[in-house]
Tab-separated table of C-alpha atoms in Angstrom:
chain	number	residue	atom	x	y	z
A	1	UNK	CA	0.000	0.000	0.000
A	2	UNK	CA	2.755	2.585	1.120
A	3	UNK	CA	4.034	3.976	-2.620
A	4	UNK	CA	0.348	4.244	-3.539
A	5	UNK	CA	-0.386	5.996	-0.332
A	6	UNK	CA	3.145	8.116	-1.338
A	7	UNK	CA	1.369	8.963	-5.045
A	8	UNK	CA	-1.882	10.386	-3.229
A	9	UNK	CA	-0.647	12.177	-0.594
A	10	UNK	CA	2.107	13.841	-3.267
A	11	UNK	CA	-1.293	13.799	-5.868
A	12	UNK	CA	-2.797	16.011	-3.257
A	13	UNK	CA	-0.967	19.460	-3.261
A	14	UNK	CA	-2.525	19.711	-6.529
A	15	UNK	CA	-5.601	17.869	-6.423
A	16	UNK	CA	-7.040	17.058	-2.672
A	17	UNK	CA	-7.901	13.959	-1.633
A	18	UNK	CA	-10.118	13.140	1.693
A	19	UNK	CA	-11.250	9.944	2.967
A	20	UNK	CA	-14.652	9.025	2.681
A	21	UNK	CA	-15.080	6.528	5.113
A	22	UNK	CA	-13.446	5.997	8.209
A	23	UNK	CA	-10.105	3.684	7.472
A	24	UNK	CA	-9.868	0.792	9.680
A	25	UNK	CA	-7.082	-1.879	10.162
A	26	UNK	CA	-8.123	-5.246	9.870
A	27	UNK	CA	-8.676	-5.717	13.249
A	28	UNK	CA	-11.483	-3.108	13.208
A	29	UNK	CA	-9.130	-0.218	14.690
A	30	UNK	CA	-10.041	3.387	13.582
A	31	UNK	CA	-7.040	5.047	11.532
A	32	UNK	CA	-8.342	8.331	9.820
A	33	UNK	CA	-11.945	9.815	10.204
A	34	UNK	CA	-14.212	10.324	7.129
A	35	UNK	CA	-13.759	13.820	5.660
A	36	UNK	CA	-9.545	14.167	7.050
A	37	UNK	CA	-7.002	15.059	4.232
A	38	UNK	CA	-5.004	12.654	2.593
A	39	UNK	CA	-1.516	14.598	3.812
A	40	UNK	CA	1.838	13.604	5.505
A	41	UNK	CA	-0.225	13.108	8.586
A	42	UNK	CA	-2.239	10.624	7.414
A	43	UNK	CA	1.387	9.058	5.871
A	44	UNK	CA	2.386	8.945	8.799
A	45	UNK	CA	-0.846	7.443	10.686
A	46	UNK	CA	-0.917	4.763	7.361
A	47	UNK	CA	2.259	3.702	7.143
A	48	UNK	CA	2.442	0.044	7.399
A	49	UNK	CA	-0.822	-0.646	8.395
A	50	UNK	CA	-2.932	-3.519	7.519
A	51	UNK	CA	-6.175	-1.905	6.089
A	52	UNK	CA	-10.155	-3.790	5.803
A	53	UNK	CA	-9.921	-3.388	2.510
A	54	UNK	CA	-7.960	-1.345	-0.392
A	55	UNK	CA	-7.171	2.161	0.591
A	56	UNK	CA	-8.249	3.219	-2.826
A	57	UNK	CA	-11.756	2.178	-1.847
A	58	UNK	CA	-11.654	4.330	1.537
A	59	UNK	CA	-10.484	8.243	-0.983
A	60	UNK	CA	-11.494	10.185	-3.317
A	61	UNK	CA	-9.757	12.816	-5.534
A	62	UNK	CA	-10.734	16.548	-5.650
A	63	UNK	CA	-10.783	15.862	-10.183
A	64	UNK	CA	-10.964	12.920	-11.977
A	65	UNK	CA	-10.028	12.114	-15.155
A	66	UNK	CA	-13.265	11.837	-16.932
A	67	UNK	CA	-14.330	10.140	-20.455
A	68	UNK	CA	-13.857	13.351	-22.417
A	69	UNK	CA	-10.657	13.892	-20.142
A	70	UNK	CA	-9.253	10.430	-21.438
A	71	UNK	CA	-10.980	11.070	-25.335
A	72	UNK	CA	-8.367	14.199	-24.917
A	73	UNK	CA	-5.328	11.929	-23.784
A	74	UNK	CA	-5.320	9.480	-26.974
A	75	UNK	CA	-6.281	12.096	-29.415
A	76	UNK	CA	-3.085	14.044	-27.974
A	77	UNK	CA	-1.577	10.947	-28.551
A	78	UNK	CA	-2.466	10.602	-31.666
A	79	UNK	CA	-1.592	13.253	-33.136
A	80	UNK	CA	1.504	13.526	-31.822
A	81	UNK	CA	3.140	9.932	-33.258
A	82	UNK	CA	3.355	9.911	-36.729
A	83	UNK	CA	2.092	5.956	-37.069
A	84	UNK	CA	-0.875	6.323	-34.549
A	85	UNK	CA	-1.684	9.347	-36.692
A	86	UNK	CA	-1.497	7.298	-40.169
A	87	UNK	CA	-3.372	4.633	-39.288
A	88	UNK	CA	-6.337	7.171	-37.819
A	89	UNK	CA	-6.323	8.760	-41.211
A	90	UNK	CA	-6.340	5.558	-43.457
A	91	UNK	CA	-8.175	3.098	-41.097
A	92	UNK	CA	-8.947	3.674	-37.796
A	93	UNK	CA	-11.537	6.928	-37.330
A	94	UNK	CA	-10.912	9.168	-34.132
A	95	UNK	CA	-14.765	9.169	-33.972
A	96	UNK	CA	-14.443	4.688	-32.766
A	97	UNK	CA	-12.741	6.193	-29.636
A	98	UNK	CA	-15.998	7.958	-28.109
A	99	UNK	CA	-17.838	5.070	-27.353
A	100	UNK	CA	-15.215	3.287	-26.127
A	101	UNK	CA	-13.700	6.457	-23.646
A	102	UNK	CA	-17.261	6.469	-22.406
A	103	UNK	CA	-17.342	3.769	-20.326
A	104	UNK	CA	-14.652	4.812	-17.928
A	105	UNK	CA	-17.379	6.890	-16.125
A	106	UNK	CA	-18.850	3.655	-14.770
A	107	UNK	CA	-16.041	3.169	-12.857
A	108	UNK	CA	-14.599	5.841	-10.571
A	109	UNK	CA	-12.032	3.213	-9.156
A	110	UNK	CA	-10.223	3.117	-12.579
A	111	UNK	CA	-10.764	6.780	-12.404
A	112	UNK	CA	-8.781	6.995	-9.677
A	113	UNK	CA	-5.768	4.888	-10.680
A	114	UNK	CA	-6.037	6.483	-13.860
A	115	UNK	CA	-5.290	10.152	-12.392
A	116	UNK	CA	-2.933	9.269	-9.990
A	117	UNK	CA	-0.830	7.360	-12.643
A	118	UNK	CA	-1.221	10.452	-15.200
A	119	UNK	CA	0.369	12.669	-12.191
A	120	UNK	CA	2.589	10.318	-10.379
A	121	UNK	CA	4.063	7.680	-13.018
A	122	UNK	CA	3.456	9.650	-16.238
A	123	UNK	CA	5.955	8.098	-18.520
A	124	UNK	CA	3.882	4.733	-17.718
A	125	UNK	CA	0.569	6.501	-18.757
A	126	UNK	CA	1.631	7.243	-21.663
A	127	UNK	CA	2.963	4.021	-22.494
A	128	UNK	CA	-0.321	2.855	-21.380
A	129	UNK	CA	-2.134	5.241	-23.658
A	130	UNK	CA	0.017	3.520	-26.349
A	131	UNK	CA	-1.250	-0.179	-25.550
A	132	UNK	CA	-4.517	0.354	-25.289
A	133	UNK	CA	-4.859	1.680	-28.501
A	134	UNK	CA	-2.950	-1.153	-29.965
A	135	UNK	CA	-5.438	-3.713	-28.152
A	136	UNK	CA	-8.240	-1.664	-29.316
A	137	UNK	CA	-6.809	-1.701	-33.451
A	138	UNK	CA	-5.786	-5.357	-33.194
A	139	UNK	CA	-9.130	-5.711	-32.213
A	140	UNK	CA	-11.025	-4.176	-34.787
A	141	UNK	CA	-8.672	-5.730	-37.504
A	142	UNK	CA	-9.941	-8.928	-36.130
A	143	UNK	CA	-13.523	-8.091	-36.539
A	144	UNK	CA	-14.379	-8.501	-33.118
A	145	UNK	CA	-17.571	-6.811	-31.737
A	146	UNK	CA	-17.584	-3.482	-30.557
A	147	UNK	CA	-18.139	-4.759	-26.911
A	148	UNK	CA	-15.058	-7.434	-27.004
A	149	UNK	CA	-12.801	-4.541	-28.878
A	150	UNK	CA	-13.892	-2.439	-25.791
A	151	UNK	CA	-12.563	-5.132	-23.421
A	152	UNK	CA	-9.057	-5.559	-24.392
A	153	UNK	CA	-8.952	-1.836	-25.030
A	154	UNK	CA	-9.626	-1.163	-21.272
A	155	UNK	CA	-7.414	-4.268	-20.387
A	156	UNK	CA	-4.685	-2.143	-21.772
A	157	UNK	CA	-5.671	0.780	-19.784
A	158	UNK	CA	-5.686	-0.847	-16.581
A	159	UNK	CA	-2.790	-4.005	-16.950
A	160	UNK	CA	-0.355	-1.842	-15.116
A	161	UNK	CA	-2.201	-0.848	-12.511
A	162	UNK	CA	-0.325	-2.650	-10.136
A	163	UNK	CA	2.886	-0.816	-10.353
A	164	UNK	CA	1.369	1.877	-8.608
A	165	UNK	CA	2.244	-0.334	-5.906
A	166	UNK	CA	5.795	-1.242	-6.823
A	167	UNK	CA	8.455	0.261	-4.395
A	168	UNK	CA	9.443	3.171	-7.028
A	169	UNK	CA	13.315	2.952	-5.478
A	170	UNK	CA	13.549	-0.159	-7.715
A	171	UNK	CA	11.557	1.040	-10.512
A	172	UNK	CA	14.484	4.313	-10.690
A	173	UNK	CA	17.090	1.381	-10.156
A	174	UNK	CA	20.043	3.154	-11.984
A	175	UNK	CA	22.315	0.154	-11.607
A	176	UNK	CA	21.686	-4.063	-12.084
A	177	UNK	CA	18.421	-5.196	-10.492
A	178	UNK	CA	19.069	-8.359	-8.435
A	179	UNK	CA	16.576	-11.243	-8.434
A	180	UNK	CA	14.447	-9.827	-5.626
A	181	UNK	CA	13.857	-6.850	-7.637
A	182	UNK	CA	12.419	-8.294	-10.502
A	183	UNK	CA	10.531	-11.083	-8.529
A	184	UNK	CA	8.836	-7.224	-6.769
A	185	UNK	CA	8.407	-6.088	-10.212
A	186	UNK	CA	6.946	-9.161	-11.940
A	187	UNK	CA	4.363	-8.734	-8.635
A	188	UNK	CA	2.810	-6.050	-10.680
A	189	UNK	CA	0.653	-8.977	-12.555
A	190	UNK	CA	-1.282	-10.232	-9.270
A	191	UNK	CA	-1.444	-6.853	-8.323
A	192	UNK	CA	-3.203	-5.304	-10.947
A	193	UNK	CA	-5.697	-8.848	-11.308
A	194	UNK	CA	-6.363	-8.179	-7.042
A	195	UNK	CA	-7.374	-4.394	-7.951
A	196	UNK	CA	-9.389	-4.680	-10.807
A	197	UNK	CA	-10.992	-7.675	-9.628
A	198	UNK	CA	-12.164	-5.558	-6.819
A	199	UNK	CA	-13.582	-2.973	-9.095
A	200	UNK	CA	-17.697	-3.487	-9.398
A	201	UNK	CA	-19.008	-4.171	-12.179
A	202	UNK	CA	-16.142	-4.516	-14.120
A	203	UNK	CA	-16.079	-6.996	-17.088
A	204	UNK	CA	-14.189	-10.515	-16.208
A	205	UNK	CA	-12.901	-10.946	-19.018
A	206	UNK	CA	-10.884	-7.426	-18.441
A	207	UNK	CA	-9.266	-8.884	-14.970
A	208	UNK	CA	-8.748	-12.183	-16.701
A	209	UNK	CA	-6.718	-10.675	-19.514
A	210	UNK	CA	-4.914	-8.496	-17.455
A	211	UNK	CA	-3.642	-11.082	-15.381
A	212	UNK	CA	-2.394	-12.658	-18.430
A	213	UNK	CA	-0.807	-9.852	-19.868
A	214	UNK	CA	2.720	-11.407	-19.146
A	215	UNK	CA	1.755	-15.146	-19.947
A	216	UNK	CA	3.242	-16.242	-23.305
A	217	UNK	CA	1.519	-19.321	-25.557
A	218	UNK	CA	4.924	-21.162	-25.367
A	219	UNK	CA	4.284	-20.944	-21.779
A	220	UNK	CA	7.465	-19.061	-21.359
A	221	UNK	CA	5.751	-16.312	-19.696
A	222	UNK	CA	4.413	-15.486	-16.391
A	223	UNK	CA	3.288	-15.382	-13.212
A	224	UNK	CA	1.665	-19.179	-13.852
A	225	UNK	CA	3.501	-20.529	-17.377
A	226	UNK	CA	0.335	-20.661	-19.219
A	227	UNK	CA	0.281	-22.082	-22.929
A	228	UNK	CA	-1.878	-21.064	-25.462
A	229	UNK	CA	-4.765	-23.403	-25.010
A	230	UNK	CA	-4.810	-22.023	-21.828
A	231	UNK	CA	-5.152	-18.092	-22.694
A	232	UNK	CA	-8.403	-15.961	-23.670
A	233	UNK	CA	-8.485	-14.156	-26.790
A	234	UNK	CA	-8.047	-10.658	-24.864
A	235	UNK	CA	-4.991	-11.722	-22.793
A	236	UNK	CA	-3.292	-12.637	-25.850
A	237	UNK	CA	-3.986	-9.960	-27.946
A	238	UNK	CA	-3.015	-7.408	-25.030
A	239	UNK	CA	0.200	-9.617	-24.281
A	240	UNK	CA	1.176	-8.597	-27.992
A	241	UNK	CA	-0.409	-4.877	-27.657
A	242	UNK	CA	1.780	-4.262	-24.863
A	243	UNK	CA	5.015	-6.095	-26.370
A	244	UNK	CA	4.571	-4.147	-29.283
A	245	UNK	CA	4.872	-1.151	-26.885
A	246	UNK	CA	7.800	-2.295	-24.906
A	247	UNK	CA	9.760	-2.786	-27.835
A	248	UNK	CA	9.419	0.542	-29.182
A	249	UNK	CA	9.571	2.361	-25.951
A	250	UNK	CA	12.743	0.233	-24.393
A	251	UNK	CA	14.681	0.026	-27.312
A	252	UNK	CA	13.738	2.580	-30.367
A	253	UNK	CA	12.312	5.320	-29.026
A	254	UNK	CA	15.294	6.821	-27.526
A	255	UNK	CA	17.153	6.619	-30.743
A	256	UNK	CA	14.768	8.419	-32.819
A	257	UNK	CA	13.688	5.221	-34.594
A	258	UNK	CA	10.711	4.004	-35.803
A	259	UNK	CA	7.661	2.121	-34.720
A	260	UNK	CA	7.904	-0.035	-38.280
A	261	UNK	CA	11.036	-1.772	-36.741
A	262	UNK	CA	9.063	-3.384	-34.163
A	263	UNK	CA	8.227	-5.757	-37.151
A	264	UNK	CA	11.414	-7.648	-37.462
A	265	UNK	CA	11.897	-7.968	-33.750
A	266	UNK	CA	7.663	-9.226	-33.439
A	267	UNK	CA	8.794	-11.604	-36.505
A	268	UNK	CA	11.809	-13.467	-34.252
A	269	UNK	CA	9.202	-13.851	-31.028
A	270	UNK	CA	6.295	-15.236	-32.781
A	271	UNK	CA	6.772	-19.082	-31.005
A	272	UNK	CA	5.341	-16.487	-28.151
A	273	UNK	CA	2.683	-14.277	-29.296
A	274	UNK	CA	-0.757	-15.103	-30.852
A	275	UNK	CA	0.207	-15.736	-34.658
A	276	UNK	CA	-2.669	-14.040	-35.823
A	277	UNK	CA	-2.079	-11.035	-33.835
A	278	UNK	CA	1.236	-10.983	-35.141
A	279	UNK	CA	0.290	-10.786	-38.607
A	280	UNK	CA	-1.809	-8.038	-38.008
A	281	UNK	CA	0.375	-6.017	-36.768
A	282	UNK	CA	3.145	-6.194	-39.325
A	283	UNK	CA	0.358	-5.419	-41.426
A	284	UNK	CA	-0.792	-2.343	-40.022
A	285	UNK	CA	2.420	-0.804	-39.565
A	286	UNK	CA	3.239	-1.831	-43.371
A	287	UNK	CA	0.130	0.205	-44.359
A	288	UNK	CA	1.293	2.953	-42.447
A	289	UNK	CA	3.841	3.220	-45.153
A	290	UNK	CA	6.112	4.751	-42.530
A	291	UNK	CA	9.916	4.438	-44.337
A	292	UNK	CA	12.769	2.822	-42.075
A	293	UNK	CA	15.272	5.211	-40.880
A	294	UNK	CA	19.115	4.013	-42.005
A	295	UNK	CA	20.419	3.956	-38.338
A	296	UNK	CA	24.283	3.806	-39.530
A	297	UNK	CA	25.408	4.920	-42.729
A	298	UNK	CA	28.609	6.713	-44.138
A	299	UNK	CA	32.448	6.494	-42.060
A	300	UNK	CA	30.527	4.994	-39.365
A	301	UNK	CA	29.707	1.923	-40.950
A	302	UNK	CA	32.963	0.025	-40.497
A	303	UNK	CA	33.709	0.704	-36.868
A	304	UNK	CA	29.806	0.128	-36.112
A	305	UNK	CA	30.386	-2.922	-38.027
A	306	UNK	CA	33.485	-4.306	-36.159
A	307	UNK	CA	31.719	-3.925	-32.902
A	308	UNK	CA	29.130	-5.943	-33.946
A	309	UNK	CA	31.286	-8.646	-34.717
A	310	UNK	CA	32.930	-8.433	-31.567
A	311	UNK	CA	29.730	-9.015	-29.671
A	312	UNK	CA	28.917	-11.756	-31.149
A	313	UNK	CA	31.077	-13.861	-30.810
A	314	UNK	CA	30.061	-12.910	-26.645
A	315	UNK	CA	26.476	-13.940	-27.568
A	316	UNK	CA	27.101	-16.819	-29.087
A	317	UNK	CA	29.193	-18.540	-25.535
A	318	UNK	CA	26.269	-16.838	-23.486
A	319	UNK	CA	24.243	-18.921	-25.601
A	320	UNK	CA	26.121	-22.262	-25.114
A	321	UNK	CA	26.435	-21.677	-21.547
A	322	UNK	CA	22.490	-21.304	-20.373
A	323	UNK	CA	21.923	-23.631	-23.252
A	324	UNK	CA	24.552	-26.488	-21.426
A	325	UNK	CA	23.340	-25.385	-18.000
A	326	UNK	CA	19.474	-25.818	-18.707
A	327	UNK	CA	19.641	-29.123	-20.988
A	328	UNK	CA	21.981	-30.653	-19.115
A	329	UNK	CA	19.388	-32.030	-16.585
A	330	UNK	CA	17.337	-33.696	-18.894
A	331	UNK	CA	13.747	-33.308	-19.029
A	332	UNK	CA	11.673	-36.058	-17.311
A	333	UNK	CA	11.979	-33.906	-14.593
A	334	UNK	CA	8.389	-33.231	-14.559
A	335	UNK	CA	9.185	-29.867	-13.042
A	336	UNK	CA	6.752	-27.132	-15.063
A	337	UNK	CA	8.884	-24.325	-14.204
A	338	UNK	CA	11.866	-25.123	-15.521
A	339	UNK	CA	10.739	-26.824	-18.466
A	340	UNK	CA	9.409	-23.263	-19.407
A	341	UNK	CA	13.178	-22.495	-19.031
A	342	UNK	CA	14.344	-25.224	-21.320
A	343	UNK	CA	11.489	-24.028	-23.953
A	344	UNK	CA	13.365	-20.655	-24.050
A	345	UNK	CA	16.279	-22.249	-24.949
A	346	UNK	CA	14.778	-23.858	-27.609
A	347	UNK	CA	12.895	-20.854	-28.919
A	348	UNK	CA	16.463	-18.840	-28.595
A	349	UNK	CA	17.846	-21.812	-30.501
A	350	UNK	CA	15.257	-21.866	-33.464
A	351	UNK	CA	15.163	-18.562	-33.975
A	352	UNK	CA	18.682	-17.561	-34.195
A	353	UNK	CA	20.469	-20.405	-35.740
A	354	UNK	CA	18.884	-19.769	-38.945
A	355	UNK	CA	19.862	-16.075	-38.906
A	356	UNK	CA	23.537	-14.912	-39.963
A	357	UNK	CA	24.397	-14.283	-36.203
A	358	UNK	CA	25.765	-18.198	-36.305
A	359	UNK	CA	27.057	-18.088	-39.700
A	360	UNK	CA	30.664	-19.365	-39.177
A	361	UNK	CA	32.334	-16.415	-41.000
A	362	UNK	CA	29.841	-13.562	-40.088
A	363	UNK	CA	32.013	-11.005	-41.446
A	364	UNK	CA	32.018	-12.611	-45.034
A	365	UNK	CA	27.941	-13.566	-44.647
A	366	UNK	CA	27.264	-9.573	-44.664
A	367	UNK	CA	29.596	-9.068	-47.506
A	368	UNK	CA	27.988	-11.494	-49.314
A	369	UNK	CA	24.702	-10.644	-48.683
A	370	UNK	CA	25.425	-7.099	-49.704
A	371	UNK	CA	26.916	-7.816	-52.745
A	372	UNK	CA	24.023	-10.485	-53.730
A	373	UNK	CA	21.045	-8.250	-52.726
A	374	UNK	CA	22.310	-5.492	-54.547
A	375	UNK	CA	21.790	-3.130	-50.743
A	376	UNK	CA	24.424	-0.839	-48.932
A	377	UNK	CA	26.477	-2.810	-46.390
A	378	UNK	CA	25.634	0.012	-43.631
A	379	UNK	CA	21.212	-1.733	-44.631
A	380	UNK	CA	22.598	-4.915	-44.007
A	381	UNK	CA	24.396	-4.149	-40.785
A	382	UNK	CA	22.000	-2.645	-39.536
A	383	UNK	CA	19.622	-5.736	-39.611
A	384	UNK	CA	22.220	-7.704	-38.434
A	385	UNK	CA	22.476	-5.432	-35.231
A	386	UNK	CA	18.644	-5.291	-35.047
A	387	UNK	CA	18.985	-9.126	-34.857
A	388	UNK	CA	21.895	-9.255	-32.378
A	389	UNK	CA	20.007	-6.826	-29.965
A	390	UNK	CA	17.185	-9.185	-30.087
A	391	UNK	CA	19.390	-11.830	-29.034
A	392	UNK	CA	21.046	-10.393	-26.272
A	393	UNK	CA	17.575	-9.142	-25.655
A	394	UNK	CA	16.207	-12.885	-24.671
A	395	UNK	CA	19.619	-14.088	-23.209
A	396	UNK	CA	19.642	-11.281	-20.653
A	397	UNK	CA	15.267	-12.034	-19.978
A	398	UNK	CA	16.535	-16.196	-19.634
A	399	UNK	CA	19.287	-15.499	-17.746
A	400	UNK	CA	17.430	-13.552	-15.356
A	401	UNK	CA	14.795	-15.887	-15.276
A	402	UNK	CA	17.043	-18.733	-14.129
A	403	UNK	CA	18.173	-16.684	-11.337
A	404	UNK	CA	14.704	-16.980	-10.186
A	405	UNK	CA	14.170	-20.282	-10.717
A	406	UNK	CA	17.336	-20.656	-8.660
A	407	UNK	CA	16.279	-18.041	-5.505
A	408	UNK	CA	12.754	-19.126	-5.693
A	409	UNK	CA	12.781	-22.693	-3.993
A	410	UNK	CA	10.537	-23.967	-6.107
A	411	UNK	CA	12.337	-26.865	-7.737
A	412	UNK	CA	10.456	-30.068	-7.512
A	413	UNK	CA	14.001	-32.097	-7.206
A	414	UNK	CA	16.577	-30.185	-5.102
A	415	UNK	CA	19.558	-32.298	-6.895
A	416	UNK	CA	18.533	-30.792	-10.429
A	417	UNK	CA	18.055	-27.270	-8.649
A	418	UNK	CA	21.753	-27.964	-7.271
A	419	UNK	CA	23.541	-28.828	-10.646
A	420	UNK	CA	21.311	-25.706	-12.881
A	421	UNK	CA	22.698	-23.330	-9.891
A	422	UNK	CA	26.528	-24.323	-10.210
A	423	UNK	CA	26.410	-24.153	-14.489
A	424	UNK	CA	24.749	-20.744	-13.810
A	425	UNK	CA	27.823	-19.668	-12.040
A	426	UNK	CA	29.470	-19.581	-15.983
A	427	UNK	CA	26.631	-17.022	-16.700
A	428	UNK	CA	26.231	-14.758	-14.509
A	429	UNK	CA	28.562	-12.323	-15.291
A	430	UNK	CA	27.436	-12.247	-18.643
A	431	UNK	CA	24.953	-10.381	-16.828
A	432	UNK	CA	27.285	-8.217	-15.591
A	433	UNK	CA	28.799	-6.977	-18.547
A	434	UNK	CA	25.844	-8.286	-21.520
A	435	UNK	CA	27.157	-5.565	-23.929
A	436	UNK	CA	31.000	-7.368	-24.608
A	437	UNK	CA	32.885	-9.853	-24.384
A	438	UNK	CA	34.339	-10.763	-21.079
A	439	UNK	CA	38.189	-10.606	-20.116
């Protein structure tokens, strides 16, 4: 509860917020009166404590964002991105987004998150801006009724929800995040499924596909491993709405590249993602028509070049390593968890070894393929980095999740958990220093 009760009592220089009920601990003790201010006295009388029931439920905010409010936000949105704004011109009319903004005045709980997260955590707002207008276009590309399109579009608005309640000391982490960190982060999932669930009246289907926002249909995901068969609709398209989004925001965005190079890196991950959804989305960012950016060209080409082919060469033994450590045990093992491990491997595995990373001579594979396909070498560098980044991308996300795996517990046969955790002592500081080779 505490960084929430942080956002509100921050939230409320600007925008008040009283109690409306008297707050209780579980035990039935009385905290704050109806009516008191949400300020750093009542920080200090909350701290800690073990409320009845969710302090959202117990405030309310001086403004809310309201329907139109939100309408505002994506339009603003919109306009402002140059894809979002071709597809609204050749496909997608502003006027589908009424209907759908609407309904957020039946709930004033999502309201409430809402606001606080546009004032508090507004970089995440407006990433969630971004995903649930890619659930909502998926959506309608698949022809789904107005009512379903509705539902993953406000699955997207609320799947984050529960980082409003993630210690924001590790969110700002500057340096490496150890295991306990991102076990706090992945947290968000249950989270944001305990809120909404909470939430009357809201659609099941919305908490349902929230909750699986981080699942994958190779079961590589999380918090439970599901597999496709396993999945709604919703959840899957939002798990690719939102990957979509963290692609472009974690690794493009910053250097002034395009959403249309999402496509290559959606193309290498679809083992994980709904195919269809896939498919859609390369084609809706094709028909955007949006050109690819050159992202080296000129003098630089050479030296970019010769890094590359330093770093992969470091990729490739970071790859052997997890890959020895995780398939070493076998796999009648009957342990779910890790056999989600050992299916990243094998996704890593089929998806790279076709691709000129493991070419034996990679320096003569991108002459070669510049001289055949009649393209500048700095075009095919380029997708050769785009393609090592990916890489390094998953063996950083595996090698993390093995350090889980190891710190959980959870292993069904503590001899297995023993030999995975002394191989992983030849990975982990690849983790260290993921970006070269080691000394």
């Amino acid at each position: 509860m505490d960084p929430y009760l942080r956002y509100l009592v921050n939230l409320s220089t600007t925008n008040p917020v009283t109690v409306i009920e008297d707050i209780v601990t579980v035990d039935g003790n009385l905290l704050l009166a109806a009516a008191a201010p949400v300020d750093e006295q009542a920080y200090r009388l909350l701290q800690g404590k073990q409320l009845a029931k969710p302090l959202a439920h117990y405030v309310r905010l001086s403004s809310l964002i309201s329907a139109a409010g939100l309408l505002q936000y994506l339009l603003d949105t919109i306009r402002s991105t140059e894809y979002f704004q071709s597809l609204a011109e050749r496909k997608h009319p502003l006027s589908s987004l009424e209907p759908v903004c609407a309904e957020l005045d039946k709930f004033p709980l999502v309201q409430q998150f809402l606001t606080v997260m546009s004032s508090q955590m507004n970089d995440l707002f407006q990433r969630t801006l971004c995903v649930g207008l890619w659930g909502l276009y998926i959506a309608q590309e698949m022809r789904l009724p107005p009512s379903d399109a509705a539902d993953v579009f406000w699955a997207g608005m609320t799947h984050d929800i529960g980082m409003l309640f993630v210690d924001p000391k590790i969110l700002h982490k500057t340096e490496k995040l150890s295991t306990e960190d991102w076990q706090h982060i992945q947290g968000h999932v249950e989270i944001s499924r305990s809120i909404l669930a909470s939430v009357p009246g809201l659609p099941a289907v919305i908490v349902a596909a929230v909750a699986e926002h981080h699942e994958r249909c190779d079961g590589t995901g999380y918090p439970l491993a599901k597999v496709e068969s396993e999945l709604s609709l919703a959840g899957q398209i939002l798990a690719v709405a939102d990957a979509v989004v963290g692609i472009y925001f974690n690794r493009f965005k910053a250097q002034g590249r395009r959403w249309r190079e999402v496509i290559p890196v959606l193309e290498m991950n679809r083992a994980a993602y709904l195919y269809r959804s896939c498919e859609i989305v390369s084609t809706m960012i094709h028909r955007s028509e949006l050109p690819l950016p050159n992202v080296v060209h000129g003098s630089g080409v050479p030296e970019f070049a010769e890094r590359m082919l330093q770093q992969n060469l470091h990729l490739q033994n970071w790859f052997i390593q997890l890959r020895d450590c995780l398939t070493a045990v076998g796999y009648t093992h009957g342990d779910r968890k890790l056999h989600a491990l050992q299916n990243i491997i094998f996704h890593i595995a089929t998806t790279f070894k076709g691709t000129m990373l493991f070419k034996a001579d990679l320096r003569e594979s991108l002459e070669s393929m510049a001289s055949d396909e009649g393209v500048g070498m700095s075009k095919v560098v380029a997708d050769a980095s785009l393609v090592q980044q990916e890489m390094l991308f998953h063996l950083q996300r595996l090698s993390r999740m093995v350090q889980m795996y190891i710190a959980s517990g959870e292993a069904k046969d503590p001899t297995i958990r023993a030999r995975i955790e002394e191989g992983f002592m030849n990975i982990s500081g690849y983790l260290e220093r993921p970006d070269q080779p080691l000394n």
